[in-house]
Amino acid sequence: MTDTTATETGARETNNRETRAFEADVARLLHMMVHSVYSDKDVFLRELISNAADACEKLRFEAIGRPELLGDDPKPRITISADPENRQLVVEDNGIGMSRDEMAEALGTIARSGTRAFMERVEAGKAAEDSQLIGQFGVGFYSAFMVADRVDVISRQAGGTEAWRWSSDGKGTYEIAPAPLDAAPARGTRVILHLMEDASSYTTPYRLEGLVTSQSGHVPVPITLVEKPGAEPRDIADGTALWVRQKSEIKPEEYTDFYRGIAGQYDEPAVTIHFRAEGRQEYSVLAFVPGSRPFDLFDQDRQGRMKLYVRRVFITDDADILPRYLRFVRGLVDSADLPLNVSREMIQESPLLASIRKGVTNRVLGDLAKLADNDAEAYARIWENFGVVLKEGLYEDYERREQLLKLSRFRSTTSGEASRSLADYVGAMKEGQKAIFFMAGDDRARLEASPQLEGFRARGIEVLLLTDPVDSFWVTMAPEFDGKPLKSVTQGAAELSDVPLPEDAAKPAEASPEVGAFLAFVKSTLGDEVSDVKASDRLTTSAVCLVAPEHGPDRQFERLLNAAGRLDKAARPILEINPRHERVAALARLGDDDRTFKEDAAHLLYDEARVLDGDKPADARAFSARLARLIERGLAKG
Ligand code: ADP
Ligand code: MG
């Protein structure tokens, strides 16, 4: 391009000097950036550093065929120099540099593909709710204008004999002019930011160092800081990304430091997962299971967030790489195959990412399974912290349900404070037992005292006690483990007759023949408060309990649905009555002389079952009237 080229909006000047307009889009973007997304201005430094690192990488590549390009300065380097007094910040690299044309081309157009989408969102007025957006897309070089009211770029191409100076106030035009060689870098690019008044803190060494380590500490080029003019350069990042180093060379405390930085935690990681996938897809993963619960673990919209790098250049903070139920895992993936200018949309849709997602998820679950096998105690602690979250996967991730069931741990009627795996459970099943029994509810003590468990206890059958709200959901999905269905003890028939009572157990009294008629009486008295009244084989000492019908939700899930106003009438409970219970037998033997008493008794049996389940009596007024009649009757007899 020569100085005689006139552009529509450009004004030609003499002697190679000209003033040109940014493309219209750019001017608009600059304005929007400075005014709508101000809160994320920190990203400018990352953008400049990543450009500088790119330039060094490009040179490294070019120099493979033309080693003379490196001259006597073969080591890539990024230098950040602050000048607090003059409110200037300089980011300089000894990379490939730019020719005049490249400067006009590269710094006069917006390069990033995500930028257009970004602008559309800003224009749709969505910028406020998407204040993270700018960081996700990256706005490249122009982000410098968020903090600077003038930016000068002086560049000399590797192997070039001239230097050029690009300069702009970011308001719509820029200027390109030759620069004297003695005021230019020997090779590469110097970006000089004339900081705005309210951006003067970006010359503070502490601030700069913090930004570099948190945002760019892992770019593959060493970074040096010069705190003020004349100060000794100081290394603040060594240019080796931790995850590309050999596992065997990394000390545990280096992993811990890194974990603390990336996870925002102050403890030790419970599991460190570091591997490189090779083959069809190449990527490195460094991820951690935290030693304790992160504060935002239960945030409604906390997704499975991992950092994504492409060839060690940071792309985004919250790549959708792990499923929601692994949202407690913190770490990063560095892909060798994704394009560097990948945008948010591309990330979501990329088939490359889908296969990374699968690989990383399998690896994390695999490592957890290994730990569970090798160090049950350490795994138990992880389960204590994150089991509730992992269990979400039992209904969200059908494909991996089997794997997740293997990882799951439970308390049971026989476990005490220890936790049991389903494999443990199956190993302890009684002869004739066909299902894995569980009881769900929110209070373990109340569950343990439930009458529904009596028949299981009498036969020594273990029952899992599920007390997390999420349990009620996954158990409705008809899970099986090792070919055995999971079955609620509060639903349907107990199928206990398959399992014989132990020899030494006290044999229950035979049910009396009158009991059948009494059950029918109770049923007609209660009407449609219950869906049925049945003789129970799950009760040994209690007189009554409630169970849910065979098909549909179990008692706990029924209760949740009811609380949400979504239980349909058909799902009313079944009242089970212990036909061998003395009180029941005596009531059954009563004649029909005192109907009121018998009816009161029927209602009170139902209310008793409700109260044992943690519910209220069906009708509080009627309940107290019946109770009062009963007490008066007892007093009159006495
Ligand atoms: P991107 O980095 O996504 O391409 P930027 O807006 O950050 O977008 O940069 C635009 C272009 O400017 C780069 O692609 C590169 O060609 C050029 N550039 C920016 N900074 C430098 C630099 N320090 N050295 C060489 N070229 C640079
Ligand atoms: Mg860039």
XYZ file of C-alpha atoms and ligand atoms in Angstrom:
666
model
C 0.000 0.000 0.000
C 1.361 3.422 -0.864
C 0.574 6.895 0.296
C -1.323 7.621 -2.891
C -4.043 5.182 -2.005
C -7.035 7.254 -1.064
C -9.677 5.668 1.095
C -13.215 6.856 1.341
C -12.770 8.383 4.738
C -9.031 8.794 4.769
C -7.289 12.128 4.432
C -3.994 12.008 2.624
C -1.056 13.819 3.994
C 2.432 14.271 2.736
C 5.505 12.154 3.166
C 4.088 8.722 3.959
C 2.010 10.131 6.726
C -1.707 9.644 6.599
C -4.741 9.678 8.782
C -7.354 7.002 8.303
C -10.708 6.175 9.790
C -11.356 2.923 11.616
C -13.967 0.800 10.005
C -17.308 2.106 11.177
C -17.900 -0.963 13.302
C -14.745 -0.369 15.227
C -15.608 3.153 16.261
C -18.970 1.985 17.473
C -17.457 -0.931 19.319
C -14.908 1.273 21.025
C -17.620 3.542 22.242
C -19.746 0.690 23.500
C -16.869 -0.988 25.230
C -15.829 2.023 27.159
C -19.374 2.907 28.090
C -21.270 -0.328 28.589
C -18.849 -2.916 29.845
C -16.580 -0.828 31.925
C -16.362 -3.246 34.800
C -14.113 -5.685 33.015
C -11.314 -3.376 32.037
C -8.687 -5.623 33.609
C -8.856 -7.823 30.532
C -6.880 -5.312 28.467
C -3.620 -6.554 29.959
C -4.394 -10.149 29.181
C -5.246 -9.196 25.606
C -1.994 -7.325 25.110
C 0.050 -10.088 26.709
C -1.636 -12.737 24.621
C -0.921 -10.735 21.455
C 2.692 -10.393 22.520
C 2.904 -14.115 23.229
C 1.281 -14.875 19.865
C 3.880 -12.701 18.160
C 6.676 -14.624 19.885
C 5.133 -17.954 18.922
C 4.762 -16.840 15.312
C 8.415 -15.864 15.213
C 9.419 -19.167 16.751
C 7.556 -20.875 13.936
C 8.978 -18.680 11.138
C 12.471 -19.128 12.501
C 12.308 -22.863 11.941
C 12.914 -22.199 8.261
C 14.758 -18.875 8.651
C 16.880 -19.062 11.818
C 18.561 -15.740 10.922
C 15.324 -13.985 11.960
C 16.268 -14.588 15.572
C 19.620 -12.796 15.193
C 21.486 -12.629 18.473
C 18.293 -12.527 20.505
C 16.812 -16.037 20.324
C 14.859 -16.085 23.585
C 11.238 -14.895 23.491
C 10.405 -12.278 26.102
C 7.588 -9.988 27.157
C 8.435 -6.892 29.172
C 5.900 -4.806 31.037
C 7.210 -1.369 32.042
C 5.360 1.049 34.265
C 5.914 4.761 34.516
C 3.646 5.928 37.329
C 4.725 9.555 37.111
C 3.753 9.866 33.477
C 0.834 7.454 33.852
C 2.211 5.192 31.146
C 2.221 1.469 30.737
C 4.251 -0.320 28.081
C 3.880 -3.915 26.912
C 6.775 -4.933 24.689
C 7.685 -8.178 22.963
C 10.582 -9.364 20.800
C 8.278 -11.344 18.550
C 7.550 -11.214 14.849
C 6.612 -7.519 14.694
C 4.438 -5.812 12.092
C 5.126 -4.149 8.772
C 3.360 -0.940 7.903
C 0.671 -2.736 5.940
C 0.184 -5.326 8.625
C -0.266 -2.591 11.175
C -2.906 -0.833 9.118
C -4.621 -4.116 8.447
C -4.382 -5.730 11.864
C -4.958 -2.762 14.138
C -7.611 -1.172 11.933
C -10.042 -4.055 11.887
C -11.502 -6.172 14.563
C -9.995 -9.592 14.268
C -11.855 -11.722 16.673
C -14.765 -13.651 15.338
C -16.639 -13.357 18.603
C -16.679 -9.602 18.371
C -19.656 -9.445 16.065
C -21.759 -11.553 18.390
C -20.588 -9.387 21.226
C -21.762 -6.256 19.479
C -25.118 -7.762 18.667
C -25.680 -8.480 22.321
C -24.628 -5.017 23.374
C -26.996 -3.551 20.832
C -29.823 -5.771 22.000
C -29.344 -4.096 25.373
C -28.092 -7.260 27.010
C -24.721 -5.898 28.007
C -25.639 -5.202 31.610
C -26.713 -8.747 32.403
C -23.791 -10.081 30.421
C -21.038 -8.074 31.962
C -18.830 -11.171 31.755
C -19.211 -11.160 28.020
C -16.276 -9.061 27.178
C -13.993 -11.412 29.023
C -15.460 -14.402 27.285
C -15.138 -13.117 23.772
C -12.001 -11.174 24.152
C -12.041 -7.934 22.269
C -8.403 -8.033 21.444
C -6.202 -5.072 20.963
C -9.025 -2.519 21.267
C -9.593 -3.280 24.907
C -6.552 -1.043 25.470
C -8.852 1.922 24.911
C -10.842 1.016 27.977
C -7.940 2.239 30.083
C -5.983 4.520 27.747
C -6.974 7.698 25.965
C -4.079 7.283 23.577
C -2.277 4.156 22.409
C 0.985 4.186 20.457
C 2.256 1.040 18.819
C 5.825 0.999 17.581
C 6.805 -2.086 15.677
C 9.707 -3.452 13.730
C 9.291 -6.635 11.814
C 11.747 -9.469 12.383
C 14.378 -9.057 9.674
C 12.914 -5.668 8.676
C 14.884 -2.508 8.074
C 12.236 0.047 9.017
C 9.997 0.734 11.990
C 6.492 2.199 12.098
C 4.454 3.986 14.624
C 0.691 3.581 14.881
C -1.156 5.992 17.091
C -4.775 6.603 18.018
C -7.031 8.083 20.650
C -9.552 5.341 19.946
C -12.189 7.836 18.902
C -12.407 6.912 15.241
C -9.119 7.602 13.503
C -5.550 6.433 13.708
C -2.288 7.610 12.286
C 0.635 5.672 10.863
C 4.052 7.247 10.469
C 7.626 6.045 10.124
C 9.466 5.722 13.406
C 13.191 6.337 13.867
C 14.980 3.024 14.348
C 16.706 4.145 17.521
C 13.319 4.809 19.138
C 11.924 1.418 18.126
C 12.446 -2.087 19.498
C 15.288 -3.952 17.772
C 12.636 -6.489 16.858
C 8.994 -6.833 17.771
C 6.304 -4.554 19.081
C 6.018 -1.946 21.805
C 2.525 -0.944 22.865
C 2.456 2.298 24.867
C -0.685 3.070 26.828
C -1.291 6.650 27.960
C -3.558 5.748 30.835
C -6.697 7.649 31.719
C -6.754 9.324 35.054
C -8.941 6.720 36.716
C -6.749 3.911 35.362
C -3.561 5.081 37.045
C -3.583 2.049 39.370
C -2.408 -0.038 36.420
C 1.062 1.336 37.006
C 1.218 -0.125 40.516
C 3.656 -3.087 40.563
C 1.474 -5.044 42.965
C -1.586 -4.618 40.744
C 0.300 -5.534 37.599
C 1.878 -8.579 39.116
C -1.460 -9.766 40.459
C -3.107 -9.388 37.065
C -0.307 -11.165 35.270
C -0.227 -14.135 37.610
C -3.986 -14.504 37.681
C -4.634 -14.002 33.982
C -1.467 -14.747 32.077
C 0.869 -16.581 34.412
C 0.703 -19.559 32.094
C 1.438 -18.080 28.677
C 4.400 -19.836 27.125
C 6.674 -16.773 27.176
C 8.496 -15.411 30.241
C 7.214 -12.054 31.504
C 9.417 -9.402 33.114
C 8.299 -6.332 35.027
C 10.102 -2.978 35.167
C 8.448 -1.138 38.018
C 9.564 2.347 37.051
C 11.946 3.921 34.537
C 15.484 2.806 35.348
C 14.436 -0.031 37.674
C 15.931 -3.523 37.363
C 13.727 -5.883 35.336
C 12.136 -8.540 37.522
C 10.749 -11.904 36.306
C 7.105 -12.330 37.252
C 6.156 -15.331 35.109
C 8.601 -17.926 33.866
C 6.820 -18.934 30.691
C 6.255 -22.556 31.513
C 2.701 -23.641 32.011
C 2.518 -26.046 34.933
C 0.337 -28.512 33.064
C 2.753 -29.006 30.180
C 5.510 -30.071 32.533
C 6.152 -33.731 33.328
C 4.066 -34.978 36.207
C 7.140 -36.500 37.828
C 8.876 -33.117 37.912
C 6.083 -31.259 39.647
C 6.235 -30.957 43.411
C 3.064 -31.399 45.458
C 3.326 -27.818 46.723
C 3.415 -26.541 43.156
C 0.179 -28.366 42.483
C -1.272 -26.967 45.689
C -0.285 -23.381 44.805
C -1.754 -23.766 41.398
C -4.924 -25.334 42.786
C -5.385 -22.477 45.218
C -5.029 -19.976 42.428
C -7.387 -21.664 40.045
C -10.010 -22.821 42.561
C -9.934 -19.848 44.910
C -9.622 -22.314 47.786
C -7.232 -22.175 50.707
C -7.023 -25.864 51.487
C -5.225 -28.823 49.918
C -6.739 -30.549 46.894
C -8.290 -33.928 47.700
C -7.534 -35.309 44.230
C -5.200 -33.989 41.536
C -5.955 -35.121 38.006
C -3.206 -34.374 35.520
C -2.953 -36.056 32.159
C -2.389 -35.539 28.481
C -4.744 -37.107 25.968
C -3.142 -38.100 22.730
C -4.435 -39.685 19.577
C -7.449 -38.426 17.696
C -7.472 -35.349 19.908
C -4.669 -33.780 21.798
C -5.262 -31.939 25.031
C -3.916 -31.612 28.529
C -5.995 -31.578 31.664
C -5.093 -30.344 35.104
C -8.022 -30.548 37.485
C -8.637 -30.845 41.196
C -11.268 -32.134 43.547
C -11.222 -29.581 46.377
C -10.477 -30.649 49.938
C -13.604 -28.887 51.174
C -16.829 -27.533 49.765
C -16.407 -24.375 47.684
C -18.729 -21.644 48.929
C -20.779 -21.528 45.740
C -21.297 -25.271 45.401
C -25.046 -24.986 45.693
C -25.502 -21.910 43.553
C -28.457 -22.503 41.329
C -26.552 -21.621 38.200
C -23.151 -22.930 39.081
C -22.233 -24.960 36.046
C -19.423 -27.418 35.572
C -16.787 -24.779 34.996
C -13.341 -25.392 33.689
C -10.891 -22.992 32.168
C -10.194 -23.526 28.532
C -6.835 -22.818 26.924
C -5.903 -23.311 23.342
C -2.197 -23.993 23.037
C -1.599 -22.313 26.387
C -3.506 -19.161 25.497
C -6.366 -18.550 27.841
C -9.763 -18.602 26.099
C -12.491 -18.717 28.716
C -13.115 -19.180 32.368
C -16.218 -21.278 32.234
C -16.021 -23.685 29.364
C -18.804 -26.216 29.495
C -16.496 -29.187 29.855
C -17.794 -31.038 32.870
C -21.420 -31.922 33.577
C -23.275 -30.044 36.290
C -22.912 -32.879 38.758
C -19.126 -32.488 38.611
C -19.286 -28.751 39.241
C -17.104 -29.092 42.327
C -14.117 -30.039 40.152
C -11.866 -27.055 39.364
C -9.231 -26.921 36.699
C -8.406 -26.434 33.056
C -8.184 -28.037 29.689
C -5.574 -26.990 27.147
C -6.480 -28.078 23.648
C -4.016 -28.403 20.817
C -6.736 -28.702 18.181
C -9.315 -25.974 18.750
C -8.813 -22.776 16.737
C -7.330 -19.938 18.769
C -9.974 -17.427 17.794
C -12.688 -19.743 19.023
C -15.794 -17.900 20.147
C -18.259 -18.799 22.831
C -20.766 -20.151 20.304
C -18.142 -22.183 18.554
C -17.025 -23.629 21.846
C -20.521 -24.866 22.638
C -21.073 -26.433 19.251
C -17.643 -27.740 18.415
C -17.541 -31.518 18.005
C -13.934 -31.301 19.167
C -15.148 -29.963 22.461
C -17.830 -32.625 22.737
C -15.163 -35.273 22.574
C -12.990 -33.420 25.111
C -16.036 -33.209 27.367
C -16.534 -36.936 27.175
C -12.880 -37.745 27.734
C -12.480 -35.464 30.724
C -15.731 -36.575 32.377
C -14.788 -40.237 32.038
C -11.349 -39.572 33.409
C -12.615 -37.706 36.462
C -15.119 -40.467 37.261
C -12.460 -43.089 36.591
C -9.991 -41.444 38.967
C -12.663 -41.200 41.648
C -13.428 -44.898 41.214
C -9.733 -45.743 41.533
C -9.468 -43.722 44.711
C -12.574 -45.428 46.088
C -10.868 -48.795 45.514
C -7.457 -47.822 46.862
C -8.238 -45.460 49.713
C -11.768 -45.904 50.958
C -11.270 -43.413 53.760
C -10.115 -40.582 51.509
C -12.940 -41.355 49.139
C -15.456 -41.302 51.978
C -14.406 -37.722 52.775
C -14.934 -36.700 49.166
C -18.328 -38.343 49.232
C -19.223 -36.463 52.431
C -18.447 -33.183 50.697
C -19.705 -33.788 47.193
C -21.909 -36.873 47.243
C -25.074 -34.776 47.145
C -23.868 -33.130 43.956
C -22.619 -36.335 42.336
C -25.993 -37.954 42.946
C -27.603 -35.402 40.625
C -25.853 -37.335 37.887
C -27.931 -40.412 38.707
C -30.882 -38.771 36.996
C -29.112 -36.315 34.716
C -26.664 -38.668 33.072
C -28.380 -41.862 32.043
C -25.333 -43.162 30.213
C -23.151 -43.061 33.280
C -25.734 -44.073 35.852
C -24.147 -47.485 36.429
C -20.749 -45.842 36.942
C -22.240 -43.262 39.314
C -24.157 -45.894 41.280
C -20.840 -47.662 41.847
C -19.392 -44.424 43.201
C -22.360 -43.748 45.478
C -22.195 -44.300 49.204
C -25.069 -44.665 51.655
C -25.960 -44.925 55.293
C -28.163 -47.859 56.101
C -29.952 -49.531 58.972
C -26.820 -51.592 59.599
C -24.016 -49.178 58.665
C -23.850 -46.960 61.738
C -21.773 -43.897 60.845
C -19.872 -45.685 58.086
C -20.998 -45.442 54.495
C -21.771 -48.407 52.324
C -21.467 -48.967 48.614
C -24.153 -50.819 46.692
C -21.617 -53.584 46.140
C -21.289 -53.884 49.931
C -25.063 -54.007 50.155
C -25.479 -56.683 47.510
C -22.766 -58.742 49.178
C -24.792 -58.721 52.398
C -28.166 -59.559 50.869
C -30.186 -62.315 52.526
C -31.086 -65.532 50.842
C -34.273 -65.047 48.862
C -33.945 -61.246 48.894
C -34.511 -59.919 45.387
C -34.331 -56.150 45.738
C -32.150 -53.432 47.210
C -34.406 -51.807 49.777
C -34.314 -48.143 50.696
C -36.307 -45.650 52.675
C -36.265 -41.959 51.798
C -37.069 -39.087 54.121
C -35.426 -35.992 55.458
C -34.606 -37.044 58.981
C -32.457 -40.064 59.617
C -33.542 -40.564 63.225
C -37.198 -40.582 62.227
C -36.484 -42.972 59.369
C -34.748 -45.382 61.701
C -37.773 -45.370 63.976
C -40.219 -46.034 61.148
C -42.657 -48.925 61.576
C -42.209 -49.784 57.896
C -38.734 -51.104 58.736
C -39.837 -53.623 61.354
C -40.271 -56.654 59.125
C -36.937 -55.927 57.418
C -35.155 -55.689 60.731
C -36.714 -58.902 61.974
C -35.241 -60.679 58.939
C -31.875 -58.938 59.165
C -32.430 -57.215 55.807
C -30.393 -54.032 55.375
C -32.314 -50.921 54.288
C -30.576 -47.865 52.817
C -31.591 -44.621 54.511
C -31.744 -41.855 51.914
C -31.920 -38.433 53.485
C -30.855 -36.032 50.717
C -33.647 -34.277 48.812
C -32.031 -35.357 45.536
C -32.501 -39.022 46.521
C -36.238 -38.877 46.004
C -35.646 -37.962 42.382
C -33.140 -40.471 41.186
C -34.830 -43.393 42.874
C -37.957 -42.704 40.807
C -36.008 -43.514 37.657
C -36.200 -47.253 38.321
C -32.501 -47.717 38.850
C -31.012 -51.187 39.066
C -27.671 -52.251 40.413
C -26.085 -55.578 39.590
C -29.413 -56.685 38.145
C -31.279 -55.894 41.369
C -34.009 -53.250 41.382
C -34.030 -50.578 44.058
C -37.273 -50.720 45.966
C -38.782 -48.378 48.520
C -39.906 -49.987 51.769
C -42.770 -47.513 51.842
C -44.241 -48.568 48.559
C -46.198 -51.530 47.288
C -45.910 -55.036 48.673
C -42.923 -55.683 50.899
C -42.214 -59.117 49.383
C -40.896 -60.188 52.725
C -42.309 -63.685 52.640
C -39.460 -64.621 50.275
C -37.000 -64.148 53.087
C -37.544 -66.488 56.046
C -37.424 -65.204 59.609
C -34.364 -66.378 61.524
C -34.819 -69.639 63.482
C -34.564 -67.963 66.859
C -37.038 -65.139 66.116
C -40.227 -65.063 68.168
C -42.948 -66.469 65.930
C -45.758 -63.957 65.436
C -49.225 -64.937 66.538
C -51.485 -66.206 63.782
C -53.941 -63.632 62.488
C -57.476 -64.246 63.793
C -60.264 -64.998 61.309
C -62.200 -61.847 62.375
C -59.399 -59.584 61.213
C -60.453 -59.714 57.555
C -63.869 -58.318 58.400
C -62.300 -55.623 60.588
C -60.036 -54.454 57.742
C -63.096 -54.149 55.505
C -64.803 -52.119 58.221
C -61.845 -49.758 58.533
C -61.763 -49.333 54.783
C -65.417 -48.391 54.532
C -65.073 -46.039 57.508
C -62.093 -44.168 56.058
C -63.703 -43.937 52.615
C -61.443 -42.230 50.112
C -58.974 -40.896 52.621
C -56.884 -43.940 51.722
C -56.699 -45.922 48.534
C -56.786 -49.257 50.341
C -56.512 -50.987 53.713
C -54.372 -54.131 53.781
C -52.982 -56.701 56.180
C -49.290 -55.989 56.559
C -46.361 -58.376 56.481
C -43.803 -55.632 57.076
C -44.988 -54.810 60.609
C -43.897 -56.804 63.615
C -44.399 -54.601 66.687
C -46.390 -51.589 65.463
C -50.086 -51.782 64.690
C -50.196 -49.647 61.563
C -48.176 -47.895 58.884
C -48.747 -46.135 55.581
C -47.303 -47.192 52.261
C -47.659 -45.877 48.754
C -49.362 -47.864 45.980
C -47.138 -50.184 43.947
C -46.907 -47.882 40.947
C -46.090 -44.209 41.254
C -44.082 -42.274 43.804
C -43.013 -43.692 47.148
C -44.148 -42.058 50.417
C -41.376 -39.480 50.555
C -41.733 -38.463 46.919
C -45.515 -38.391 47.385
C -44.984 -35.935 50.228
C -42.736 -33.723 48.053
C -45.292 -33.746 45.246
C -48.048 -32.959 47.697
C -46.084 -30.015 49.101
C -45.687 -28.733 45.543
C -49.432 -29.212 44.952
C -48.781 -31.787 42.269
C -50.052 -35.005 43.792
C -53.084 -36.428 42.056
C -55.885 -37.970 44.070
C -55.235 -41.485 42.825
C -51.938 -41.629 44.674
C -53.501 -41.709 48.150
C -51.647 -43.950 50.603
C -52.490 -47.504 51.602
C -53.099 -48.118 55.309
C -51.380 -51.313 56.353
C -52.600 -52.950 59.526
C -50.681 -55.571 61.487
C -53.164 -58.462 61.710
C -51.169 -60.130 64.477
C -51.134 -57.088 66.715
C -53.003 -57.544 69.999
C -54.849 -54.249 69.801
C -55.967 -55.023 66.256
C -57.085 -58.534 67.181
C -59.079 -57.175 70.147
C -60.771 -54.526 68.002
C -61.604 -57.200 65.447
C -63.282 -59.289 68.116
C -65.597 -56.436 69.204
C -69.210 -56.783 68.201
C -71.214 -54.102 66.473
C -72.803 -52.640 69.647
C -70.495 -49.629 69.949
C -70.182 -48.393 66.402
C -68.986 -44.942 67.394
C -66.127 -46.441 69.349
C -65.137 -48.724 66.476
C -65.283 -45.881 63.985
C -63.225 -43.644 66.262
C -60.698 -46.448 66.531
C -60.509 -46.815 62.745
C -59.825 -43.096 62.282
C -57.336 -43.035 65.126
C -55.416 -45.964 63.620
C -55.101 -43.970 60.419
C -54.004 -40.833 62.288
C -51.497 -42.879 64.271
C -49.949 -44.097 61.010
C -49.802 -40.527 59.700
C -48.121 -39.201 62.829
C -45.561 -42.038 62.706
C -44.763 -40.875 59.184
C -44.134 -37.333 60.382
C -47.486 -36.006 59.133
C -50.386 -34.345 60.930
C -53.635 -36.115 61.733
C -56.006 -35.978 58.752
C -58.440 -33.635 60.518
C -57.147 -31.984 63.689
C -60.602 -31.131 65.145
C -62.066 -34.548 64.538
C -58.871 -36.091 65.893
C -59.077 -34.248 69.226
C -62.789 -34.979 69.570
C -62.092 -38.714 69.077
C -59.177 -38.675 71.451
C -61.303 -36.915 74.083
C -64.107 -39.499 73.719
C -61.567 -42.263 74.108
C -60.076 -40.794 77.264
C -63.515 -40.184 78.772
C -64.448 -43.778 78.025
C -61.290 -45.006 79.682
C -61.938 -42.826 82.747
C -65.553 -44.017 83.021
C -64.374 -47.639 82.994
C -61.680 -47.016 85.566
P -6.413 -11.324 17.680
O -5.290 -11.412 18.658
O -7.585 -12.169 18.086
O -6.015 -11.567 16.281
P -6.294 -8.556 18.364
O -7.267 -7.443 18.233
O -5.818 -8.850 19.721
O -6.977 -9.826 17.739
O -5.055 -8.292 17.454
C -5.246 -8.003 16.093
C -4.027 -8.313 15.299
O -3.030 -7.351 15.532
C -3.349 -9.621 15.623
O -3.964 -10.691 14.946
C -1.941 -9.380 15.125
O -1.889 -9.594 13.732
C -1.761 -7.913 15.378
N -1.012 -7.684 16.619
C -1.496 -7.210 17.770
N -0.547 -7.117 18.707
C 0.592 -7.564 18.130
C 1.955 -7.720 18.565
N 2.332 -7.440 19.827
N 2.848 -8.195 17.678
C 2.473 -8.510 16.424
N 1.231 -8.378 15.958
C 0.293 -7.905 16.777
Mg -5.300 -10.792 20.566
